[in-house]
């Protein structure tokens, strides 16, 4: 495990790392998740062997610190992720990022293009005000204090054992602020940033999640949109072979 300060007040973002050659692959989790839980089985696959691999937990999540006075905007998470990559001595990394982590990765690629050479995004949030069925809606149905004071426990009971297993490791206040800012989106909005980037971009959409809105516009901008058969939101669990193929570049 390694760490880097991200807020000027001693709070640290942390990651686990496997040695290897570059360019490094950096795995980033979604809202209420943990990077190693969602990606360690992918990074360990023989097809991906030999590359330096980092599983980073965003502020407020997993093994990273959760300062109460941190903003937890997408831009804040992106800057904290940049601090980790800088401390790791990385440039031109490939970011393999899920859900909210994909949104953070998009923002990072705009703010620090030197750090990112490729994006592999799994059902990343691209727009503000996602539909009520989005996972963040479970959290933002309550105001921050209501969530911290008891609704957090009710949400854990409601979301099911898979998500709850990692959500319970997240700080309630950090989780609520992250969800709130995820639903508000970045400025410019994530979709516009993604379409304007010129690096290699892959977007994985689970077949069971339905058609990706605006996919034709993304493809026209050079984003490879891959619909993964038999998969829902958690493509890396539902169809790991297809997920690995996308990371390798065969999708």
PDB file of C-alpha atoms in Angstrom:
ATOM      1  CA  UNK A   1       0.000   0.000   0.000  1.00  0.00           C
ATOM      2  CA  UNK A   2       1.197   3.513  -0.865  1.00  0.00           C
ATOM      3  CA  UNK A   3      -0.217   6.939  -0.127  1.00  0.00           C
ATOM      4  CA  UNK A   4      -0.084  10.611  -1.116  1.00  0.00           C
ATOM      5  CA  UNK A   5      -1.443  13.742   0.577  1.00  0.00           C
ATOM      6  CA  UNK A   6      -4.262  15.320  -1.406  1.00  0.00           C
ATOM      7  CA  UNK A   7      -5.766  18.253   0.532  1.00  0.00           C
ATOM      8  CA  UNK A   8      -2.849  20.177   2.033  1.00  0.00           C
ATOM      9  CA  UNK A   9      -3.997  19.141   5.501  1.00  0.00           C
ATOM     10  CA  UNK A  10      -2.408  15.715   5.809  1.00  0.00           C
ATOM     11  CA  UNK A  11      -5.252  13.621   4.380  1.00  0.00           C
ATOM     12  CA  UNK A  12      -3.998  10.801   2.163  1.00  0.00           C
ATOM     13  CA  UNK A  13      -5.284   8.955  -0.870  1.00  0.00           C
ATOM     14  CA  UNK A  14      -4.065   5.346  -0.890  1.00  0.00           C
ATOM     15  CA  UNK A  15      -3.586   2.569  -3.372  1.00  0.00           C
ATOM     16  CA  UNK A  16      -2.263  -0.946  -3.703  1.00  0.00           C
ATOM     17  CA  UNK A  17       0.247  -1.625  -6.440  1.00  0.00           C
ATOM     18  CA  UNK A  18       1.691  -4.512  -8.425  1.00  0.00           C
ATOM     19  CA  UNK A  19       5.067  -3.915 -10.128  1.00  0.00           C
ATOM     20  CA  UNK A  20       5.591  -4.202 -13.841  1.00  0.00           C
ATOM     21  CA  UNK A  21       6.415  -2.327 -17.009  1.00  0.00           C
ATOM     22  CA  UNK A  22       4.792   0.851 -18.254  1.00  0.00           C
ATOM     23  CA  UNK A  23       2.601   2.439 -19.241  1.00  0.00           C
ATOM     24  CA  UNK A  24       0.904   1.758 -15.934  1.00  0.00           C
ATOM     25  CA  UNK A  25      -2.704   0.717 -15.678  1.00  0.00           C
ATOM     26  CA  UNK A  26      -4.651   2.591 -13.003  1.00  0.00           C
ATOM     27  CA  UNK A  27      -7.937   1.091 -11.825  1.00  0.00           C
ATOM     28  CA  UNK A  28     -10.557   3.432 -10.352  1.00  0.00           C
ATOM     29  CA  UNK A  29     -13.775   2.346  -8.628  1.00  0.00           C
ATOM     30  CA  UNK A  30     -17.297   3.708  -8.648  1.00  0.00           C
ATOM     31  CA  UNK A  31     -19.448   5.385  -6.007  1.00  0.00           C
ATOM     32  CA  UNK A  32     -19.348   3.524  -2.694  1.00  0.00           C
ATOM     33  CA  UNK A  33     -16.891   0.947  -4.019  1.00  0.00           C
ATOM     34  CA  UNK A  34     -13.259  -0.173  -3.646  1.00  0.00           C
ATOM     35  CA  UNK A  35     -10.867  -0.458  -6.590  1.00  0.00           C
ATOM     36  CA  UNK A  36      -9.172  -3.732  -5.649  1.00  0.00           C
ATOM     37  CA  UNK A  37     -12.505  -5.477  -5.049  1.00  0.00           C
ATOM     38  CA  UNK A  38     -13.751  -4.573  -8.520  1.00  0.00           C
ATOM     39  CA  UNK A  39     -10.509  -4.866 -10.470  1.00  0.00           C
ATOM     40  CA  UNK A  40      -7.869  -7.063  -8.802  1.00  0.00           C
ATOM     41  CA  UNK A  41      -9.159 -10.173 -10.572  1.00  0.00           C
ATOM     42  CA  UNK A  42      -8.855  -8.284 -13.872  1.00  0.00           C
ATOM     43  CA  UNK A  43      -5.345  -6.938 -13.252  1.00  0.00           C
ATOM     44  CA  UNK A  44      -4.193 -10.468 -12.353  1.00  0.00           C
ATOM     45  CA  UNK A  45      -5.317 -12.020 -15.636  1.00  0.00           C
ATOM     46  CA  UNK A  46      -2.502 -13.527 -17.773  1.00  0.00           C
ATOM     47  CA  UNK A  47      -3.476 -11.307 -20.717  1.00  0.00           C
ATOM     48  CA  UNK A  48      -2.645  -8.253 -18.598  1.00  0.00           C
ATOM     49  CA  UNK A  49       0.470  -9.615 -16.904  1.00  0.00           C
ATOM     50  CA  UNK A  50       3.701  -7.667 -16.800  1.00  0.00           C
ATOM     51  CA  UNK A  51       2.248  -4.177 -16.540  1.00  0.00           C
ATOM     52  CA  UNK A  52       2.511  -1.953 -13.493  1.00  0.00           C
ATOM     53  CA  UNK A  53      -0.973  -1.847 -11.955  1.00  0.00           C
ATOM     54  CA  UNK A  54      -2.430   0.475  -9.331  1.00  0.00           C
ATOM     55  CA  UNK A  55      -5.802   0.081  -7.601  1.00  0.00           C
ATOM     56  CA  UNK A  56      -6.629   3.521  -6.198  1.00  0.00           C
ATOM     57  CA  UNK A  57      -9.335   4.288  -3.643  1.00  0.00           C
ATOM     58  CA  UNK A  58     -10.807   7.764  -4.008  1.00  0.00           C
ATOM     59  CA  UNK A  59     -11.141  10.054  -0.953  1.00  0.00           C
ATOM     60  CA  UNK A  60     -13.840   8.920   1.430  1.00  0.00           C
ATOM     61  CA  UNK A  61     -13.715   5.355   0.112  1.00  0.00           C
ATOM     62  CA  UNK A  62     -11.916   2.136   1.006  1.00  0.00           C
ATOM     63  CA  UNK A  63      -8.475   2.645   2.533  1.00  0.00           C
ATOM     64  CA  UNK A  64      -8.197   6.371   1.714  1.00  0.00           C
ATOM     65  CA  UNK A  65      -8.805   9.143   4.237  1.00  0.00           C
ATOM     66  CA  UNK A  66     -12.184  10.827   4.486  1.00  0.00           C
ATOM     67  CA  UNK A  67     -11.772  14.462   5.642  1.00  0.00           C
ATOM     68  CA  UNK A  68     -15.042  16.040   6.743  1.00  0.00           C
ATOM     69  CA  UNK A  69     -14.237  19.424   5.196  1.00  0.00           C
ATOM     70  CA  UNK A  70     -13.373  18.085   1.722  1.00  0.00           C
ATOM     71  CA  UNK A  71     -15.696  18.985  -1.157  1.00  0.00           C
ATOM     72  CA  UNK A  72     -15.887  15.576  -2.937  1.00  0.00           C
ATOM     73  CA  UNK A  73     -16.728  17.192  -6.282  1.00  0.00           C
ATOM     74  CA  UNK A  74     -15.649  15.285  -9.383  1.00  0.00           C
ATOM     75  CA  UNK A  75     -12.897  17.867  -9.793  1.00  0.00           C
ATOM     76  CA  UNK A  76     -11.790  17.312  -6.170  1.00  0.00           C
ATOM     77  CA  UNK A  77     -11.600  13.557  -6.709  1.00  0.00           C
ATOM     78  CA  UNK A  78      -9.686  14.115  -9.959  1.00  0.00           C
ATOM     79  CA  UNK A  79      -7.144  16.326  -8.221  1.00  0.00           C
ATOM     80  CA  UNK A  80      -6.693  13.746  -5.461  1.00  0.00           C
ATOM     81  CA  UNK A  81      -6.182  11.042  -8.085  1.00  0.00           C
ATOM     82  CA  UNK A  82      -3.611  13.284  -9.773  1.00  0.00           C
ATOM     83  CA  UNK A  83      -1.767  13.566  -6.450  1.00  0.00           C
ATOM     84  CA  UNK A  84      -1.586   9.766  -6.289  1.00  0.00           C
ATOM     85  CA  UNK A  85      -0.286   9.441  -9.848  1.00  0.00           C
ATOM     86  CA  UNK A  86       2.247  12.213  -9.304  1.00  0.00           C
ATOM     87  CA  UNK A  87       3.497  10.536  -6.125  1.00  0.00           C
ATOM     88  CA  UNK A  88       3.755   7.248  -8.029  1.00  0.00           C
ATOM     89  CA  UNK A  89       5.868   8.966 -10.669  1.00  0.00           C
ATOM     90  CA  UNK A  90       3.428   8.222 -13.468  1.00  0.00           C
ATOM     91  CA  UNK A  91       2.681   9.897 -16.757  1.00  0.00           C
ATOM     92  CA  UNK A  92       0.719   8.633 -19.721  1.00  0.00           C
ATOM     93  CA  UNK A  93      -1.155   6.029 -17.661  1.00  0.00           C
ATOM     94  CA  UNK A  94      -4.073   3.959 -18.890  1.00  0.00           C
ATOM     95  CA  UNK A  95      -7.108   4.545 -16.660  1.00  0.00           C
ATOM     96  CA  UNK A  96      -9.579   1.687 -16.312  1.00  0.00           C
ATOM     97  CA  UNK A  97     -12.459   3.297 -14.490  1.00  0.00           C
ATOM     98  CA  UNK A  98     -15.967   2.251 -13.456  1.00  0.00           C
ATOM     99  CA  UNK A  99     -19.124   4.331 -13.041  1.00  0.00           C
ATOM    100  CA  UNK A 100     -18.303   7.459 -10.952  1.00  0.00           C
ATOM    101  CA  UNK A 101     -14.625   6.564 -11.289  1.00  0.00           C
ATOM    102  CA  UNK A 102     -15.053   6.905 -15.035  1.00  0.00           C
ATOM    103  CA  UNK A 103     -16.410  10.416 -14.570  1.00  0.00           C
ATOM    104  CA  UNK A 104     -13.426  11.260 -12.377  1.00  0.00           C
ATOM    105  CA  UNK A 105     -11.057   9.810 -14.994  1.00  0.00           C
ATOM    106  CA  UNK A 106     -12.629  11.950 -17.732  1.00  0.00           C
ATOM    107  CA  UNK A 107     -12.222  15.086 -15.623  1.00  0.00           C
ATOM    108  CA  UNK A 108      -8.631  14.122 -14.819  1.00  0.00           C
ATOM    109  CA  UNK A 109      -7.811  13.655 -18.506  1.00  0.00           C
ATOM    110  CA  UNK A 110      -8.912  17.245 -19.128  1.00  0.00           C
ATOM    111  CA  UNK A 111      -7.218  18.766 -16.084  1.00  0.00           C
ATOM    112  CA  UNK A 112      -3.981  16.788 -16.322  1.00  0.00           C
ATOM    113  CA  UNK A 113      -3.570  15.417 -19.862  1.00  0.00           C
ATOM    114  CA  UNK A 114       0.051  14.548 -19.088  1.00  0.00           C
ATOM    115  CA  UNK A 115      -1.120  11.821 -16.717  1.00  0.00           C
ATOM    116  CA  UNK A 116      -3.496   9.969 -19.047  1.00  0.00           C
ATOM    117  CA  UNK A 117      -2.821   8.209 -22.358  1.00  0.00           C
ATOM    118  CA  UNK A 118      -5.948   6.040 -22.586  1.00  0.00           C
ATOM    119  CA  UNK A 119      -9.389   5.692 -21.029  1.00  0.00           C
ATOM    120  CA  UNK A 120     -11.304   2.438 -20.628  1.00  0.00           C
ATOM    121  CA  UNK A 121     -14.614   3.496 -19.111  1.00  0.00           C
ATOM    122  CA  UNK A 122     -17.214   1.082 -17.759  1.00  0.00           C
ATOM    123  CA  UNK A 123     -20.696   2.625 -17.667  1.00  0.00           C
ATOM    124  CA  UNK A 124     -19.224   5.966 -16.629  1.00  0.00           C
ATOM    125  CA  UNK A 125     -21.668   8.722 -15.720  1.00  0.00           C
ATOM    126  CA  UNK A 126     -21.581  11.184 -18.622  1.00  0.00           C
ATOM    127  CA  UNK A 127     -24.492  13.514 -17.878  1.00  0.00           C
ATOM    128  CA  UNK A 128     -25.954  15.515 -15.022  1.00  0.00           C
ATOM    129  CA  UNK A 129     -29.288  14.540 -13.463  1.00  0.00           C
ATOM    130  CA  UNK A 130     -29.211  10.794 -14.212  1.00  0.00           C
ATOM    131  CA  UNK A 131     -32.499   8.848 -14.131  1.00  0.00           C
ATOM    132  CA  UNK A 132     -34.096   7.938 -10.787  1.00  0.00           C
ATOM    133  CA  UNK A 133     -32.906   4.339 -11.186  1.00  0.00           C
ATOM    134  CA  UNK A 134     -29.244   5.435 -10.937  1.00  0.00           C
ATOM    135  CA  UNK A 135     -27.446   4.177  -7.826  1.00  0.00           C
ATOM    136  CA  UNK A 136     -26.678   7.695  -6.652  1.00  0.00           C
ATOM    137  CA  UNK A 137     -30.426   8.307  -6.257  1.00  0.00           C
ATOM    138  CA  UNK A 138     -30.504   5.876  -3.320  1.00  0.00           C
ATOM    139  CA  UNK A 139     -28.171   8.241  -1.487  1.00  0.00           C
ATOM    140  CA  UNK A 140     -29.343  11.676  -2.609  1.00  0.00           C
ATOM    141  CA  UNK A 141     -32.958  10.852  -1.770  1.00  0.00           C
ATOM    142  CA  UNK A 142     -31.930  12.201   1.656  1.00  0.00           C
ATOM    143  CA  UNK A 143     -30.241  15.454   2.579  1.00  0.00           C
ATOM    144  CA  UNK A 144     -26.696  15.207   3.910  1.00  0.00           C
ATOM    145  CA  UNK A 145     -27.432  15.371   7.635  1.00  0.00           C
ATOM    146  CA  UNK A 146     -30.368  12.970   7.361  1.00  0.00           C
ATOM    147  CA  UNK A 147     -28.163  10.531   5.488  1.00  0.00           C
ATOM    148  CA  UNK A 148     -25.326  10.761   8.017  1.00  0.00           C
ATOM    149  CA  UNK A 149     -27.674  10.523  11.000  1.00  0.00           C
ATOM    150  CA  UNK A 150     -29.345   7.250  10.041  1.00  0.00           C
ATOM    151  CA  UNK A 151     -30.440   6.971   6.427  1.00  0.00           C
ATOM    152  CA  UNK A 152     -26.988   5.587   5.535  1.00  0.00           C
ATOM    153  CA  UNK A 153     -27.818   2.405   7.444  1.00  0.00           C
ATOM    154  CA  UNK A 154     -31.193   2.122   5.694  1.00  0.00           C
ATOM    155  CA  UNK A 155     -29.559   2.516   2.282  1.00  0.00           C
ATOM    156  CA  UNK A 156     -27.032  -0.203   3.138  1.00  0.00           C
ATOM    157  CA  UNK A 157     -29.925  -2.547   3.875  1.00  0.00           C
ATOM    158  CA  UNK A 158     -31.670  -1.635   0.634  1.00  0.00           C
ATOM    159  CA  UNK A 159     -28.892  -1.772  -1.974  1.00  0.00           C
ATOM    160  CA  UNK A 160     -28.129  -5.468  -1.695  1.00  0.00           C
ATOM    161  CA  UNK A 161     -25.136  -7.375  -0.343  1.00  0.00           C
ATOM    162  CA  UNK A 162     -22.692  -6.786  -3.232  1.00  0.00           C
ATOM    163  CA  UNK A 163     -22.764  -2.999  -3.178  1.00  0.00           C
ATOM    164  CA  UNK A 164     -23.262  -2.860   0.599  1.00  0.00           C
ATOM    165  CA  UNK A 165     -20.059  -4.862   1.133  1.00  0.00           C
ATOM    166  CA  UNK A 166     -17.982  -1.931  -0.132  1.00  0.00           C
ATOM    167  CA  UNK A 167     -20.369   0.953   0.573  1.00  0.00           C
ATOM    168  CA  UNK A 168     -20.130   0.237   4.300  1.00  0.00           C
ATOM    169  CA  UNK A 169     -16.390   1.045   4.029  1.00  0.00           C
ATOM    170  CA  UNK A 170     -17.152   4.545   2.716  1.00  0.00           C
ATOM    171  CA  UNK A 171     -17.641   7.530   4.997  1.00  0.00           C
ATOM    172  CA  UNK A 172     -21.336   8.527   5.001  1.00  0.00           C
ATOM    173  CA  UNK A 173     -20.708  12.249   4.541  1.00  0.00           C
ATOM    174  CA  UNK A 174     -18.151  11.661   1.800  1.00  0.00           C
ATOM    175  CA  UNK A 175     -20.531   9.233   0.115  1.00  0.00           C
ATOM    176  CA  UNK A 176     -23.405  11.706   0.134  1.00  0.00           C
ATOM    177  CA  UNK A 177     -21.306  14.600  -1.156  1.00  0.00           C
ATOM    178  CA  UNK A 178     -19.772  12.402  -3.855  1.00  0.00           C
ATOM    179  CA  UNK A 179     -23.229  11.260  -4.984  1.00  0.00           C
ATOM    180  CA  UNK A 180     -24.577  14.815  -4.943  1.00  0.00           C
ATOM    181  CA  UNK A 181     -21.762  16.193  -7.079  1.00  0.00           C
ATOM    182  CA  UNK A 182     -21.876  13.190  -9.383  1.00  0.00           C
ATOM    183  CA  UNK A 183     -25.500  13.981 -10.148  1.00  0.00           C
ATOM    184  CA  UNK A 184     -24.654  17.644 -10.740  1.00  0.00           C
ATOM    185  CA  UNK A 185     -21.793  16.716 -13.039  1.00  0.00           C
ATOM    186  CA  UNK A 186     -18.592  18.501 -13.947  1.00  0.00           C
ATOM    187  CA  UNK A 187     -18.093  21.805 -15.739  1.00  0.00           C
ATOM    188  CA  UNK A 188     -17.956  21.286 -18.707  1.00  0.00           C
ATOM    189  CA  UNK A 189     -20.138  18.199 -18.448  1.00  0.00           C
ATOM    190  CA  UNK A 190     -18.382  14.831 -18.684  1.00  0.00           C
ATOM    191  CA  UNK A 191     -19.869  13.858 -22.050  1.00  0.00           C
ATOM    192  CA  UNK A 192     -18.595  17.045 -23.701  1.00  0.00           C
ATOM    193  CA  UNK A 193     -15.134  16.541 -22.199  1.00  0.00           C
ATOM    194  CA  UNK A 194     -15.014  12.931 -23.397  1.00  0.00           C
ATOM    195  CA  UNK A 195     -16.047  13.832 -26.936  1.00  0.00           C
ATOM    196  CA  UNK A 196     -13.419  16.571 -27.053  1.00  0.00           C
ATOM    197  CA  UNK A 197     -10.477  14.413 -25.966  1.00  0.00           C
ATOM    198  CA  UNK A 198      -8.113  13.027 -28.591  1.00  0.00           C
ATOM    199  CA  UNK A 199      -6.590  10.093 -26.695  1.00  0.00           C
ATOM    200  CA  UNK A 200      -7.711   6.471 -27.101  1.00  0.00           C
ATOM    201  CA  UNK A 201     -11.150   6.082 -25.508  1.00  0.00           C
ATOM    202  CA  UNK A 202     -13.221   2.934 -24.990  1.00  0.00           C
ATOM    203  CA  UNK A 203     -16.679   2.929 -23.380  1.00  0.00           C
ATOM    204  CA  UNK A 204     -18.130  -0.369 -22.141  1.00  0.00           C
ATOM    205  CA  UNK A 205     -21.903  -0.629 -21.827  1.00  0.00           C
ATOM    206  CA  UNK A 206     -23.526  -3.710 -20.331  1.00  0.00           C
ATOM    207  CA  UNK A 207     -26.117  -5.255 -22.642  1.00  0.00           C
ATOM    208  CA  UNK A 208     -28.522  -5.651 -19.726  1.00  0.00           C
ATOM    209  CA  UNK A 209     -28.306  -1.927 -18.969  1.00  0.00           C
ATOM    210  CA  UNK A 210     -29.901  -1.026 -22.295  1.00  0.00           C
ATOM    211  CA  UNK A 211     -28.634   1.141 -25.113  1.00  0.00           C
ATOM    212  CA  UNK A 212     -26.211   3.915 -24.204  1.00  0.00           C
ATOM    213  CA  UNK A 213     -27.847   7.310 -24.840  1.00  0.00           C
ATOM    214  CA  UNK A 214     -25.889   9.410 -27.314  1.00  0.00           C
ATOM    215  CA  UNK A 215     -23.707   6.520 -28.444  1.00  0.00           C
ATOM    216  CA  UNK A 216     -23.650   7.670 -32.082  1.00  0.00           C
ATOM    217  CA  UNK A 217     -22.323  11.072 -31.066  1.00  0.00           C
ATOM    218  CA  UNK A 218     -19.624   9.423 -28.960  1.00  0.00           C
ATOM    219  CA  UNK A 219     -18.607   7.165 -31.839  1.00  0.00           C
ATOM    220  CA  UNK A 220     -18.506  10.132 -34.209  1.00  0.00           C
ATOM    221  CA  UNK A 221     -16.065  11.751 -31.788  1.00  0.00           C
ATOM    222  CA  UNK A 222     -13.810   8.693 -31.908  1.00  0.00           C
ATOM    223  CA  UNK A 223     -14.966   6.869 -28.786  1.00  0.00           C
ATOM    224  CA  UNK A 224     -15.222   3.092 -29.255  1.00  0.00           C
ATOM    225  CA  UNK A 225     -18.529   2.056 -27.699  1.00  0.00           C
ATOM    226  CA  UNK A 226     -18.630  -1.658 -26.885  1.00  0.00           C
ATOM    227  CA  UNK A 227     -21.850  -3.368 -25.786  1.00  0.00           C
ATOM    228  CA  UNK A 228     -20.865  -6.298 -23.573  1.00  0.00           C
ATOM    229  CA  UNK A 229     -23.204  -9.313 -23.862  1.00  0.00           C
ATOM    230  CA  UNK A 230     -24.731 -10.751 -20.724  1.00  0.00           C
ATOM    231  CA  UNK A 231     -23.461  -7.898 -18.544  1.00  0.00           C
ATOM    232  CA  UNK A 232     -25.111  -5.256 -16.432  1.00  0.00           C
ATOM    233  CA  UNK A 233     -23.523  -2.292 -14.680  1.00  0.00           C
ATOM    234  CA  UNK A 234     -20.694  -4.375 -13.209  1.00  0.00           C
ATOM    235  CA  UNK A 235     -19.216  -5.598 -16.484  1.00  0.00           C
ATOM    236  CA  UNK A 236     -15.981  -6.752 -14.828  1.00  0.00           C
ATOM    237  CA  UNK A 237     -17.969  -9.284 -12.762  1.00  0.00           C
ATOM    238  CA  UNK A 238     -20.612 -10.234 -15.307  1.00  0.00           C
ATOM    239  CA  UNK A 239     -18.329 -10.812 -18.304  1.00  0.00           C
ATOM    240  CA  UNK A 240     -14.669 -10.625 -17.263  1.00  0.00           C
ATOM    241  CA  UNK A 241     -13.427 -12.113 -20.552  1.00  0.00           C
ATOM    242  CA  UNK A 242     -14.960  -9.279 -22.553  1.00  0.00           C
ATOM    243  CA  UNK A 243     -13.741  -6.777 -19.998  1.00  0.00           C
ATOM    244  CA  UNK A 244     -10.155  -8.021 -20.274  1.00  0.00           C
ATOM    245  CA  UNK A 245     -10.381  -7.961 -24.071  1.00  0.00           C
ATOM    246  CA  UNK A 246     -11.354  -4.282 -23.916  1.00  0.00           C
ATOM    247  CA  UNK A 247      -8.481  -3.439 -21.572  1.00  0.00           C
ATOM    248  CA  UNK A 248      -6.020  -5.299 -23.813  1.00  0.00           C
ATOM    249  CA  UNK A 249      -7.467  -3.508 -26.838  1.00  0.00           C
ATOM    250  CA  UNK A 250      -9.123  -6.409 -28.652  1.00  0.00           C
ATOM    251  CA  UNK A 251     -12.722  -5.331 -28.055  1.00  0.00           C
TER     252      UNK A 251
END
